[in-house]
Coordinates of C-alpha atoms (C1' of nucleotides) in Angstrom, one line a residue:
Chain B
M83 CA -120.7 -71.4 219.3
E84 CA -117.6 -71.8 216.9
T85 CA -119.5 -73.3 214.0
E86 CA -121.6 -70.2 214.1
V87 CA -118.6 -68.2 213.5
G88 CA -117.4 -70.2 210.7
R89 CA -120.6 -70.1 209.1
E90 CA -120.7 -66.4 209.5
I91 CA -117.2 -65.9 207.8
A92 CA -118.3 -68.2 205.2
D93 CA -121.3 -66.1 204.3
A94 CA -119.2 -62.9 204.1
L95 CA -116.7 -64.4 202.0
G96 CA -119.2 -65.7 199.7
V97 CA -120.6 -62.1 199.3
L98 CA -117.2 -60.8 198.9
L99 CA -116.0 -63.2 196.2
K100 CA -118.9 -62.2 194.0
R101 CA -117.8 -61.4 190.5
S102 CA -119.6 -58.0 190.3
T103 CA -118.1 -56.9 193.5
R104 CA -114.7 -57.5 192.3
Q105 CA -115.4 -55.8 188.9
E106 CA -117.5 -52.7 190.4
L107 CA -114.2 -52.4 192.8
H108 CA -111.6 -52.6 190.3
R109 CA -113.8 -50.3 188.0
A110 CA -114.0 -47.7 190.6
L111 CA -110.3 -47.8 191.1
T112 CA -109.2 -47.8 187.8
V113 CA -111.3 -44.8 186.8
D114 CA -109.3 -42.0 184.8
M115 CA -106.3 -44.3 185.0
G116 CA -105.9 -45.2 181.5
E117 CA -107.3 -48.2 179.6
A118 CA -104.2 -50.5 180.2
V119 CA -104.8 -51.2 183.9
D120 CA -108.0 -53.0 184.8
E121 CA -109.1 -55.8 186.8
L122 CA -107.2 -58.1 185.3
T123 CA -103.7 -56.5 184.9
Y124 CA -103.9 -54.6 188.4
P125 CA -102.9 -57.9 190.3
V126 CA -99.7 -58.0 188.0
L127 CA -98.8 -54.5 188.9
S128 CA -99.2 -55.3 192.6
G129 CA -97.6 -58.3 192.7
L130 CA -94.7 -56.7 190.8
E131 CA -94.4 -54.2 193.4
R132 CA -94.6 -56.6 196.4
T133 CA -91.9 -59.3 194.9
G134 CA -89.8 -56.7 193.0
P135 CA -88.4 -57.4 189.5
C136 CA -88.7 -61.1 188.6
S137 CA -89.6 -63.7 185.8
A138 CA -93.1 -64.2 184.8
A139 CA -92.8 -68.2 186.1
D140 CA -91.8 -66.9 189.4
L141 CA -94.7 -64.1 189.5
A142 CA -97.3 -66.5 188.4
P143 CA -98.2 -68.0 191.8
E144 CA -98.3 -64.6 193.5
V145 CA -100.9 -63.6 191.0
G146 CA -102.7 -67.1 190.7
L147 CA -102.2 -67.7 187.1
D148 CA -100.3 -69.6 184.3
R149 CA -97.3 -68.2 183.1
S150 CA -98.8 -67.4 179.7
G151 CA -101.5 -65.3 181.5
V152 CA -98.6 -63.3 183.1
T153 CA -96.9 -63.0 180.0
R154 CA -99.8 -61.4 178.1
R155 CA -101.1 -59.5 180.8
A156 CA -97.6 -57.9 181.4
S157 CA -97.3 -57.5 177.5
R158 CA -100.3 -55.3 177.9
L159 CA -98.9 -53.1 180.6
E160 CA -95.7 -53.3 178.7
E161 CA -97.1 -51.5 175.8
A162 CA -98.6 -49.0 178.1
G163 CA -95.2 -48.0 179.4
L164 CA -95.9 -49.3 183.2
V165 CA -94.0 -52.5 182.9
R166 CA -90.2 -53.2 181.5
R167 CA -88.9 -56.4 180.2
E168 CA -84.9 -56.5 180.8
A169 CA -82.7 -59.6 180.2
D170 CA -81.5 -61.3 183.1
P171 CA -77.8 -60.5 183.4
S172 CA -77.4 -64.0 185.1
D173 CA -79.1 -65.9 182.7
R174 CA -79.9 -64.4 179.2
R175 CA -82.8 -66.8 178.5
A176 CA -84.9 -65.4 181.3
T177 CA -86.7 -62.4 181.2
L178 CA -87.1 -60.1 184.1
L179 CA -90.2 -58.3 184.5
A180 CA -90.1 -54.7 186.4
L181 CA -92.0 -51.7 187.0
T182 CA -91.1 -48.8 185.3
D183 CA -91.2 -45.3 186.9
A184 CA -94.6 -44.9 185.4
G185 CA -95.6 -48.3 186.8
Q186 CA -94.2 -47.6 190.2
C187 CA -96.5 -44.3 190.4
T188 CA -99.4 -45.9 189.3
V189 CA -99.5 -48.8 191.7
Q190 CA -98.8 -46.5 194.3
M191 CA -101.8 -44.0 193.2
L192 CA -104.0 -47.4 193.0
R193 CA -103.1 -48.6 196.5
E194 CA -103.4 -45.1 197.8
R195 CA -107.0 -44.6 196.1
L196 CA -107.9 -48.0 197.3
S197 CA -106.3 -47.8 201.0
A198 CA -108.7 -44.2 201.0
R199 CA -111.7 -45.9 199.9
I200 CA -111.6 -48.4 202.5
T201 CA -110.4 -46.0 205.2
A202 CA -113.4 -43.8 204.3
S203 CA -115.7 -46.6 204.7
L204 CA -114.4 -47.4 208.3
A205 CA -114.7 -44.1 209.2
S206 CA -117.6 -44.6 211.6
W207 CA -115.8 -47.5 213.1
P208 CA -114.0 -47.3 216.6
A209 CA -110.3 -46.8 215.5
D210 CA -109.8 -49.9 217.9
E211 CA -112.1 -52.1 216.3
A212 CA -110.7 -51.3 212.9
E213 CA -107.1 -52.1 213.5
A214 CA -108.1 -55.3 215.1
F215 CA -109.9 -56.1 212.1
A216 CA -107.1 -55.4 209.9
N217 CA -104.9 -57.4 212.0
S218 CA -107.3 -60.2 212.2
L219 CA -107.9 -60.0 208.3
R220 CA -104.2 -60.3 207.6
R221 CA -103.8 -63.2 210.0
F222 CA -106.8 -65.0 208.6
V223 CA -105.4 -64.4 205.2
T224 CA -101.7 -65.5 205.7
D225 CA -102.3 -68.8 207.8
G226 CA -106.3 -69.0 207.1
P227 CA -108.2 -72.0 205.4
F228 CA -106.1 -71.1 202.2
A229 CA -102.7 -72.7 201.9
Chain X
M57 CA -102.2 -44.6 211.4
E58 CA -105.8 -44.9 209.7
T59 CA -104.5 -45.2 206.2
E60 CA -102.1 -47.8 207.5
V61 CA -105.1 -49.8 208.5
G62 CA -106.6 -49.3 204.9
R63 CA -103.3 -50.2 203.4
E64 CA -103.1 -53.4 205.4
I65 CA -106.8 -54.4 204.3
A66 CA -106.1 -53.6 200.8
D67 CA -103.3 -55.6 200.9
A68 CA -105.1 -58.7 202.3
L69 CA -107.9 -58.1 200.0
G70 CA -105.7 -58.6 197.2
V71 CA -104.3 -61.9 198.2
L72 CA -107.7 -63.2 199.3
L73 CA -109.2 -62.2 195.5
K74 CA -106.5 -64.3 193.9
R75 CA -108.0 -66.6 191.2
S76 CA -105.9 -69.4 192.5
T77 CA -107.4 -68.9 196.0
R78 CA -111.0 -69.2 194.9
Q79 CA -110.2 -72.1 192.8
E80 CA -108.3 -73.8 195.3
L81 CA -111.0 -73.3 197.9
H82 CA -114.0 -74.2 195.8
R83 CA -112.2 -77.3 194.5
A84 CA -111.4 -78.5 197.9
L85 CA -115.0 -78.2 199.1
T86 CA -116.5 -79.6 195.9
V87 CA -114.4 -82.8 196.2
D88 CA -116.6 -86.1 196.1
M89 CA -119.4 -83.8 195.2
G90 CA -120.2 -84.8 192.1
E91 CA -119.2 -82.8 188.9
A92 CA -122.2 -80.6 188.6
V93 CA -121.4 -78.1 191.6
D94 CA -117.9 -76.4 191.0
E95 CA -116.7 -72.9 191.5
L96 CA -119.2 -71.4 189.3
T97 CA -122.5 -73.1 190.3
Y98 CA -122.1 -73.1 194.0
P99 CA -123.0 -69.3 194.1
V100 CA -126.3 -70.0 192.5
L101 CA -126.8 -72.9 195.1
S102 CA -126.0 -70.7 197.9
G103 CA -127.8 -67.7 196.9
L104 CA -131.0 -69.7 196.2
E105 CA -130.9 -70.9 199.9
R106 CA -130.6 -67.5 201.0
T107 CA -133.1 -65.8 199.1
G108 CA -135.5 -69.0 198.6
P109 CA -137.2 -69.7 195.2
C110 CA -137.1 -66.9 193.1
S111 CA -136.7 -66.1 189.3
A112 CA -133.3 -66.0 187.4
A113 CA -133.6 -62.4 187.1
D114 CA -134.1 -61.6 190.6
L115 CA -131.2 -63.9 191.5
A116 CA -128.6 -62.3 189.1
P117 CA -127.7 -59.4 191.2
E118 CA -127.2 -61.6 194.3
V119 CA -124.7 -63.8 192.2
G120 CA -123.2 -60.8 190.4
L121 CA -124.2 -62.1 186.9
D122 CA -126.2 -61.6 183.9
R123 CA -129.6 -63.4 183.8
S124 CA -128.3 -65.6 181.0
G125 CA -125.2 -66.6 182.9
V126 CA -127.7 -67.6 185.9
T127 CA -130.0 -69.5 183.5
R128 CA -127.2 -71.4 182.3
R129 CA -125.6 -72.4 185.7
A130 CA -129.0 -73.3 186.8
S131 CA -129.6 -75.4 183.9
R132 CA -126.5 -77.2 184.7
L133 CA -127.6 -78.0 188.3
E134 CA -131.0 -78.8 187.2
E135 CA -129.4 -81.5 185.0
A136 CA -127.8 -83.0 188.1
G137 CA -131.1 -82.7 190.1
L138 CA -130.2 -80.1 192.5
V139 CA -132.3 -77.3 191.2
R140 CA -136.1 -77.4 190.3
R141 CA -137.8 -75.2 187.6
E142 CA -141.4 -74.7 188.3
A143 CA -143.9 -72.3 186.7
D144 CA -144.6 -69.3 188.9
P145 CA -148.3 -69.7 189.9
S146 CA -149.2 -65.9 189.6
D147 CA -147.4 -65.3 186.5
R148 CA -147.2 -68.3 184.2
R149 CA -144.2 -66.6 181.8
A150 CA -142.1 -66.6 184.8
T151 CA -139.9 -69.7 186.0
L152 CA -139.0 -70.1 189.5
L153 CA -135.9 -71.6 190.2
A154 CA -135.9 -73.8 193.6
L155 CA -133.7 -76.2 195.3
T156 CA -134.8 -79.8 195.0
D157 CA -134.4 -81.7 198.4
A158 CA -131.1 -82.9 197.0
G159 CA -129.9 -79.3 196.3
Q160 CA -131.0 -78.5 199.9
C161 CA -128.9 -81.1 201.3
T162 CA -125.9 -80.4 199.1
V163 CA -125.8 -76.9 199.9
Q164 CA -126.2 -77.6 203.4
M165 CA -123.4 -80.2 203.2
L166 CA -121.1 -77.7 201.4
R167 CA -121.8 -74.8 204.0
E168 CA -120.9 -77.4 206.7
R169 CA -118.0 -78.2 205.0
L170 CA -116.7 -74.8 204.4
S171 CA -117.8 -73.6 208.1
A172 CA -115.5 -76.5 209.5
R173 CA -112.8 -75.6 207.3
I174 CA -112.6 -72.1 208.5
T175 CA -113.4 -73.2 212.1
A176 CA -110.4 -75.6 212.0
S177 CA -108.0 -72.7 210.5
L178 CA -109.5 -70.7 213.8
A179 CA -108.7 -73.0 216.4
S180 CA -105.5 -71.4 217.5
W181 CA -107.6 -68.2 217.9
P182 CA -109.0 -66.7 221.2
A183 CA -112.6 -67.3 221.0
D184 CA -113.7 -63.7 221.5
E185 CA -111.0 -62.4 218.7
A186 CA -112.7 -64.9 216.2
E187 CA -116.1 -63.7 216.9
A188 CA -115.1 -60.2 217.0
F189 CA -113.4 -60.9 213.2
A190 CA -116.6 -62.6 212.2
N191 CA -118.8 -59.4 213.4
S192 CA -116.5 -57.0 211.7
L193 CA -116.2 -59.1 208.4
R194 CA -119.8 -59.1 208.1
R195 CA -120.0 -55.6 208.9
F196 CA -117.2 -54.9 206.4
V197 CA -119.0 -56.7 203.7
T198 CA -122.5 -55.3 204.1
D199 CA -121.9 -51.8 204.5
G200 CA -118.3 -51.6 203.5
P201 CA -116.4 -49.8 200.5
F202 CA -118.6 -52.2 198.1
A203 CA -121.9 -50.7 197.5
Chain Q
dC92 C1' -163.3 -57.5 173.9
dA93 C1' -159.6 -57.3 170.5
dG94 C1' -155.3 -55.5 169.2
dA95 C1' -150.8 -53.4 170.7
dA96 C1' -147.3 -52.7 173.7
dT97 C1' -144.6 -54.6 177.6
dA98 C1' -142.4 -57.9 180.4
dG99 C1' -140.0 -62.4 181.2
dC100 C1' -137.2 -66.3 180.3
dG101 C1' -134.2 -69.0 177.2
dT102 C1' -130.7 -69.2 173.6
dG103 C1' -127.3 -68.2 169.2
dC104 C1' -123.4 -65.2 168.5
dG105 C1' -119.2 -62.9 169.2
dC106 C1' -115.6 -61.6 172.2
dG107 C1' -112.2 -62.4 175.9
dC108 C1' -109.3 -64.9 178.8
dC109 C1' -107.2 -69.0 180.3
dG110 C1' -104.4 -73.4 180.2
dC111 C1' -101.9 -76.4 177.2
dA112 C1' -98.5 -77.4 173.9
dC113 C1' -95.3 -76.4 170.6
dG114 C1' -91.0 -74.0 168.8
dC115 C1' -87.1 -71.3 169.6
dA116 C1' -83.2 -69.6 172.4
dT117 C1' -80.0 -70.6 176.1
dA118 C1' -77.5 -73.0 179.8
dC119 C1' -75.9 -77.0 182.0
dG120 C1' -73.8 -81.7 182.0
dT121 C1' -70.6 -85.4 180.1
Chain Z
dA130 C1' -68.9 -80.4 171.4
dC131 C1' -73.0 -82.2 171.7
dG132 C1' -77.3 -84.1 173.8
dT133 C1' -80.3 -82.9 177.3
dA134 C1' -82.8 -79.6 180.3
dT135 C1' -84.6 -75.1 181.4
dG136 C1' -87.2 -70.7 180.4
dC137 C1' -89.9 -67.8 177.7
dG138 C1' -93.6 -66.3 174.2
dT139 C1' -97.3 -67.7 171.0
dG140 C1' -100.8 -70.5 168.4
dC141 C1' -104.9 -73.6 169.7
dG142 C1' -109.1 -75.4 171.7
dG143 C1' -112.3 -74.6 175.0
dC144 C1' -115.4 -72.1 178.2
dG145 C1' -117.9 -68.5 180.6
dC146 C1' -120.0 -64.2 179.9
dG147 C1' -122.9 -60.3 177.7
dC148 C1' -125.7 -58.8 174.2
dA149 C1' -129.5 -59.2 170.9
dC150 C1' -133.1 -61.9 169.4
dG151 C1' -137.5 -64.8 169.1
dC152 C1' -141.1 -66.9 171.5
dT153 C1' -144.8 -66.6 175.1
dA154 C1' -147.7 -64.5 178.7
dT155 C1' -149.5 -60.5 180.6
dT156 C1' -151.3 -55.8 181.0
dC157 C1' -153.0 -51.8 179.1
dT158 C1' -155.9 -49.0 175.8
dG159 C1' -159.7 -47.8 172.8

DNA sequence: CAGAATAGCGTGCGCGCCGCACGCATACGT
DNA sequence: ACGTATGCGTGCGGCGCGCACGCTATTCTG
């Protein structure tokens, strides 16, 4: 029955979106990673790596935040030397956010760590099932119920 | 390659955990549902339906919150007539939280709506793939990388 | 049986994050 | 050249959360 599937997914998502889940996960990820990057600042790093250098306004929807929020988080990361602000050559009022080498290294390390953790928890899965799940999840995220 | 799968899932989760995603989703769900139930209070309703009547302390880990937070959210729902506080007969200092009939009806309606939305977005999927995804997701959530 | 120690809930307090609005600097149009 | 528009950063008010306290009921102990 199809609605049963929807309900199943809904329940799982409910658990997944728990506040403590996110906190615990990101806390584990950012251990020994310095104080600058935490649950809040990580999305900015990750988003910057995906989009490349861009303005705070352009990055805001990627992170799902207001421009001011992006600015504040970016400032924190800048203070830690992970993000660099550079003037846009084509528009001198704009400020581009870009990852420094340290920032690039950090986000890569974090992604590696997260991937490793996920992979480890999927160790007991059949390889084809894991791959199918990854594909389905990506598809679900991109053109799923969230515009 | 396995790490590729992990990275794939990691990216998808990153997008899924965006603040705006959750907000937008719950906002769509709670439309025309009264002001009492929103993104914050819904987990309490859902949790209460899963666990049945229980104390705020027992519900706290389910929601991923402090006891005080559960108390406040529950108070809001109580004010709206969706949650009822009743004294524990076996321990008169304890206060059990329970769904009223209206609360039960509301959470059922919301779950229905969420399920429908998810099901609709999965309409183009093959039925077996959708079911496999639901099962994998549940498994991923229960014994995945999140304790 | 009485008093002390424990457990449970609700609330005041301080902190941190967020969205909104304002100010300043720069770019564009006439 | 001057007015309008755009973009960024910051002050402000609001809100939710965790922590600590007070009160009540229960349990343990002598």
